[in-house]
């Protein structure tokens, strides 16, 4: 158990819809990262937050947004969903800005 | 494109044999990390090697880093069926703030 909690574990929705994925980092970790894993694109970095502030952006679509709350949990919002958004979405946390990442078990999103 | 690329993409060996996976990357790094992922599960950190280190051991794992060739290798000795998983290298690139993962090596250990 990494100590990182992601909900929901599975989500099935339709094109055009909006979903919110939630992540609670390990106790004491200030950084939260979101990654997308799909079969054809591998593990893609989306966005990083550190202590409530956005620190780095990767290949995150404009339809996607995220935030980190004062209690350090984070949410990833995916809107106007397309079939290609079907993937595993991972949250990871770390103590600081670098170093070892601790991953949650992921949220599997299926868009029909 | 991916910063780190693993080779081979897939590897099948018998229990007890050693497994070697390689990772090549393109730019200067602060450190390189190896992660393991069981099918459909979260990634688990295995080992971190800093740019000024050449070799590191952890249990049955041995990692080497050659910054002149921009490559790393992960050796799993005396493999077990439970080692069956995908293995990813991840680079902490100088000037970037998030790890960049390679495409992974799928290891199958036959009992």
CSV table of C-alpha atoms in Angstrom, one decimal:
chain,number,residue,atom,x,y,z
A,1,UNK,CA,0.0,0.0,0.0
A,2,UNK,CA,1.6,3.2,-1.2
A,3,UNK,CA,-0.5,5.5,1.0
A,4,UNK,CA,-1.9,7.3,-2.0
A,5,UNK,CA,-5.7,6.9,-2.4
A,6,UNK,CA,-7.5,7.4,-5.7
A,7,UNK,CA,-11.2,7.4,-6.3
A,8,UNK,CA,-13.1,6.1,-8.1
A,9,UNK,CA,-11.3,3.0,-9.2
A,10,UNK,CA,-13.5,2.5,-12.2
A,11,UNK,CA,-15.6,4.9,-14.1
A,12,UNK,CA,-17.7,4.4,-17.2
A,13,UNK,CA,-19.2,7.4,-18.9
A,14,UNK,CA,-20.4,8.7,-22.3
A,15,UNK,CA,-18.7,11.1,-24.7
A,16,UNK,CA,-19.3,14.7,-24.0
A,17,UNK,CA,-19.6,14.1,-20.2
A,18,UNK,CA,-17.5,15.5,-17.4
A,19,UNK,CA,-15.9,13.5,-14.6
A,20,UNK,CA,-13.8,14.3,-11.5
A,21,UNK,CA,-11.0,12.1,-10.3
A,22,UNK,CA,-9.9,12.5,-6.7
A,23,UNK,CA,-6.5,11.8,-5.1
A,24,UNK,CA,-5.3,11.9,-1.5
A,25,UNK,CA,-1.5,11.9,-1.2
A,26,UNK,CA,0.6,10.2,1.3
A,27,UNK,CA,0.6,11.8,4.7
A,28,UNK,CA,3.2,14.5,4.7
A,29,UNK,CA,3.7,14.6,0.9
A,30,UNK,CA,3.3,18.1,-0.5
A,31,UNK,CA,3.6,17.3,-4.2
A,32,UNK,CA,0.9,15.7,-6.3
A,33,UNK,CA,1.3,14.5,-9.9
A,34,UNK,CA,-1.2,13.3,-12.4
A,35,UNK,CA,-0.3,10.9,-15.1
A,36,UNK,CA,-2.3,9.3,-17.9
A,37,UNK,CA,-1.5,5.8,-19.1
A,38,UNK,CA,-3.0,4.5,-22.3
A,39,UNK,CA,-1.9,1.6,-24.5
A,40,UNK,CA,-0.7,3.7,-27.4
A,41,UNK,CA,0.8,6.7,-25.5
A,42,UNK,CA,2.4,5.1,-22.5
A,43,UNK,CA,2.6,7.0,-19.3
A,44,UNK,CA,2.2,10.7,-19.9
A,45,UNK,CA,2.7,13.4,-17.4
A,46,UNK,CA,-0.2,15.8,-17.1
A,47,UNK,CA,0.3,18.2,-14.2
A,48,UNK,CA,2.1,18.7,-10.9
A,49,UNK,CA,1.0,20.7,-7.8
A,50,UNK,CA,3.2,21.5,-4.8
A,51,UNK,CA,1.6,22.7,-1.6
A,52,UNK,CA,-1.5,24.0,-3.4
A,53,UNK,CA,0.3,25.7,-6.3
A,54,UNK,CA,0.7,24.5,-9.9
A,55,UNK,CA,4.4,23.7,-10.5
A,56,UNK,CA,4.6,22.0,-13.8
A,57,UNK,CA,2.4,21.2,-16.8
A,58,UNK,CA,2.9,18.4,-19.2
A,59,UNK,CA,0.7,17.2,-22.0
A,60,UNK,CA,-2.6,18.2,-20.4
A,61,UNK,CA,-5.5,19.1,-22.7
A,62,UNK,CA,-7.4,22.3,-22.3
A,63,UNK,CA,-10.5,20.2,-21.6
A,64,UNK,CA,-8.7,18.9,-18.5
A,65,UNK,CA,-8.1,20.9,-15.3
A,66,UNK,CA,-6.8,20.1,-11.9
A,67,UNK,CA,-6.4,21.7,-8.5
A,68,UNK,CA,-4.8,20.9,-5.1
A,69,UNK,CA,-6.8,21.9,-2.1
A,70,UNK,CA,-5.5,23.3,1.3
A,71,UNK,CA,-5.7,19.8,2.8
A,72,UNK,CA,-3.4,18.7,-0.1
A,73,UNK,CA,-5.8,16.4,-1.8
A,74,UNK,CA,-6.2,16.9,-5.5
A,75,UNK,CA,-8.8,16.6,-8.1
A,76,UNK,CA,-8.5,16.1,-11.9
A,77,UNK,CA,-11.5,17.3,-13.9
A,78,UNK,CA,-12.0,15.9,-17.4
A,79,UNK,CA,-14.7,17.5,-19.5
A,80,UNK,CA,-16.2,17.1,-23.0
A,81,UNK,CA,-14.9,13.6,-22.9
A,82,UNK,CA,-13.9,11.8,-26.0
A,83,UNK,CA,-13.3,8.1,-26.8
A,84,UNK,CA,-9.6,8.7,-26.8
A,85,UNK,CA,-9.7,9.9,-23.2
A,86,UNK,CA,-10.2,6.3,-22.1
A,87,UNK,CA,-7.2,5.5,-20.0
A,88,UNK,CA,-5.8,4.8,-16.6
A,89,UNK,CA,-5.3,8.0,-14.7
A,90,UNK,CA,-2.7,7.8,-11.9
A,91,UNK,CA,-2.0,10.2,-9.1
A,92,UNK,CA,1.4,10.1,-7.4
A,93,UNK,CA,2.8,12.1,-4.6
A,94,UNK,CA,6.3,12.9,-3.2
A,95,UNK,CA,7.6,14.7,-0.2
A,96,UNK,CA,9.2,17.6,-2.2
A,97,UNK,CA,9.7,18.6,-5.8
A,98,UNK,CA,11.9,15.7,-6.8
A,99,UNK,CA,12.7,12.2,-5.8
A,100,UNK,CA,10.8,9.0,-5.5
A,101,UNK,CA,7.1,9.0,-6.5
A,102,UNK,CA,4.4,7.0,-4.7
A,103,UNK,CA,1.6,6.0,-7.0
A,104,UNK,CA,-2.0,5.3,-6.3
A,105,UNK,CA,-3.8,2.3,-7.9
A,106,UNK,CA,-5.3,4.5,-10.6
A,107,UNK,CA,-8.7,5.4,-11.8
A,108,UNK,CA,-9.7,3.5,-14.9
A,109,UNK,CA,-11.9,5.7,-17.2
A,110,UNK,CA,-13.9,4.2,-20.0
A,111,UNK,CA,-15.6,6.6,-22.4
A,112,UNK,CA,-18.3,5.0,-24.5
B,1,UNK,CA,8.8,11.7,-27.9
B,2,UNK,CA,9.7,9.8,-24.8
B,3,UNK,CA,12.8,10.8,-22.9
B,4,UNK,CA,13.6,7.3,-21.8
B,5,UNK,CA,13.3,4.3,-24.0
B,6,UNK,CA,13.5,0.8,-22.7
B,7,UNK,CA,14.9,-2.2,-24.5
B,8,UNK,CA,13.7,-4.8,-25.1
B,9,UNK,CA,10.0,-4.1,-25.2
B,10,UNK,CA,9.3,-7.6,-24.0
B,11,UNK,CA,11.3,-10.3,-22.3
B,12,UNK,CA,10.4,-13.9,-21.4
B,13,UNK,CA,12.7,-16.0,-19.3
B,14,UNK,CA,12.6,-19.0,-17.0
B,15,UNK,CA,12.6,-18.8,-13.2
B,16,UNK,CA,16.1,-18.6,-11.8
B,17,UNK,CA,17.5,-16.8,-14.8
B,18,UNK,CA,18.7,-13.3,-14.8
B,19,UNK,CA,16.8,-10.5,-16.5
B,20,UNK,CA,18.4,-7.4,-18.0
B,21,UNK,CA,16.5,-4.4,-19.2
B,22,UNK,CA,18.1,-1.3,-20.7
B,23,UNK,CA,17.0,2.3,-20.8
B,24,UNK,CA,18.4,5.1,-23.0
B,25,UNK,CA,17.7,8.7,-22.6
B,26,UNK,CA,18.4,11.9,-24.5
B,27,UNK,CA,19.3,14.8,-22.2
B,28,UNK,CA,21.2,15.5,-19.0
B,29,UNK,CA,19.6,14.1,-15.9
B,30,UNK,CA,19.6,14.6,-12.1
B,31,UNK,CA,18.7,11.1,-11.4
B,32,UNK,CA,17.2,8.0,-13.0
B,33,UNK,CA,14.6,5.8,-11.4
B,34,UNK,CA,13.2,2.4,-12.1
B,35,UNK,CA,9.6,1.5,-11.4
B,36,UNK,CA,7.6,-1.8,-11.6
B,37,UNK,CA,4.0,-2.1,-12.5
B,38,UNK,CA,1.9,-5.2,-12.1
B,39,UNK,CA,-0.8,-5.5,-14.7
B,40,UNK,CA,-3.3,-2.7,-14.3
B,41,UNK,CA,-1.9,-1.6,-10.9
B,42,UNK,CA,0.0,1.4,-9.7
B,43,UNK,CA,3.7,1.8,-10.2
B,44,UNK,CA,6.0,0.9,-7.4
B,45,UNK,CA,9.4,2.6,-7.0
B,46,UNK,CA,12.3,0.2,-7.1
B,47,UNK,CA,15.5,2.2,-7.1
B,48,UNK,CA,16.9,5.6,-7.7
B,49,UNK,CA,20.4,6.3,-9.0
B,50,UNK,CA,21.9,9.8,-9.1
B,51,UNK,CA,23.8,11.2,-12.0
B,52,UNK,CA,27.1,11.0,-10.1
B,53,UNK,CA,26.6,7.3,-9.2
B,54,UNK,CA,27.6,4.4,-11.5
B,55,UNK,CA,26.1,1.4,-9.8
B,56,UNK,CA,23.5,0.7,-7.1
B,57,UNK,CA,22.2,-2.5,-5.5
B,58,UNK,CA,19.0,-3.3,-3.8
B,59,UNK,CA,18.4,-7.0,-2.9
B,60,UNK,CA,18.3,-8.9,-6.2
B,61,UNK,CA,18.3,-5.6,-8.2
B,62,UNK,CA,21.4,-4.1,-9.7
B,63,UNK,CA,21.2,-0.8,-11.6
B,64,UNK,CA,24.0,0.8,-13.6
B,65,UNK,CA,24.2,4.3,-15.1
B,66,UNK,CA,26.5,5.4,-17.8
B,67,UNK,CA,25.9,9.2,-18.3
B,68,UNK,CA,28.4,9.3,-21.2
B,69,UNK,CA,26.3,6.9,-23.1
B,70,UNK,CA,23.0,8.2,-21.6
B,71,UNK,CA,22.0,4.7,-20.7
B,72,UNK,CA,21.0,2.6,-17.7
B,73,UNK,CA,20.4,-1.0,-17.1
B,74,UNK,CA,18.4,-2.9,-14.6
B,75,UNK,CA,19.4,-6.4,-13.7
B,76,UNK,CA,17.2,-8.8,-11.8
B,77,UNK,CA,19.1,-11.8,-10.6
B,78,UNK,CA,17.6,-15.2,-9.9
B,79,UNK,CA,14.2,-14.2,-11.2
B,80,UNK,CA,10.9,-15.5,-9.8
B,81,UNK,CA,7.5,-15.9,-11.3
B,82,UNK,CA,6.4,-13.0,-9.0
B,83,UNK,CA,8.8,-10.7,-10.9
B,84,UNK,CA,6.5,-10.8,-13.9
B,85,UNK,CA,5.5,-7.2,-14.5
B,86,UNK,CA,6.3,-4.2,-16.6
B,87,UNK,CA,9.4,-2.2,-15.7
B,88,UNK,CA,9.8,1.5,-16.5
B,89,UNK,CA,12.7,3.8,-16.3
B,90,UNK,CA,12.0,7.4,-15.4
B,91,UNK,CA,14.3,10.3,-15.8
B,92,UNK,CA,14.5,13.4,-13.6
B,93,UNK,CA,15.7,15.8,-16.3
B,94,UNK,CA,17.7,18.9,-15.5
B,95,UNK,CA,15.4,21.9,-15.9
B,96,UNK,CA,12.2,19.9,-15.8
B,97,UNK,CA,10.0,19.4,-12.8
B,98,UNK,CA,8.4,16.0,-13.3
B,99,UNK,CA,9.7,12.5,-14.1
B,100,UNK,CA,9.5,11.4,-17.7
B,101,UNK,CA,8.7,7.7,-18.1
B,102,UNK,CA,9.8,5.4,-20.8
B,103,UNK,CA,7.5,3.0,-22.6
B,104,UNK,CA,8.5,0.0,-20.4
B,105,UNK,CA,9.7,-3.5,-20.7
B,106,UNK,CA,7.2,-6.3,-20.1
B,107,UNK,CA,8.9,-9.1,-18.3
B,108,UNK,CA,7.4,-12.6,-18.2
B,109,UNK,CA,9.1,-15.1,-15.8
B,110,UNK,CA,8.0,-18.7,-16.6
B,111,UNK,CA,7.7,-21.0,-13.5
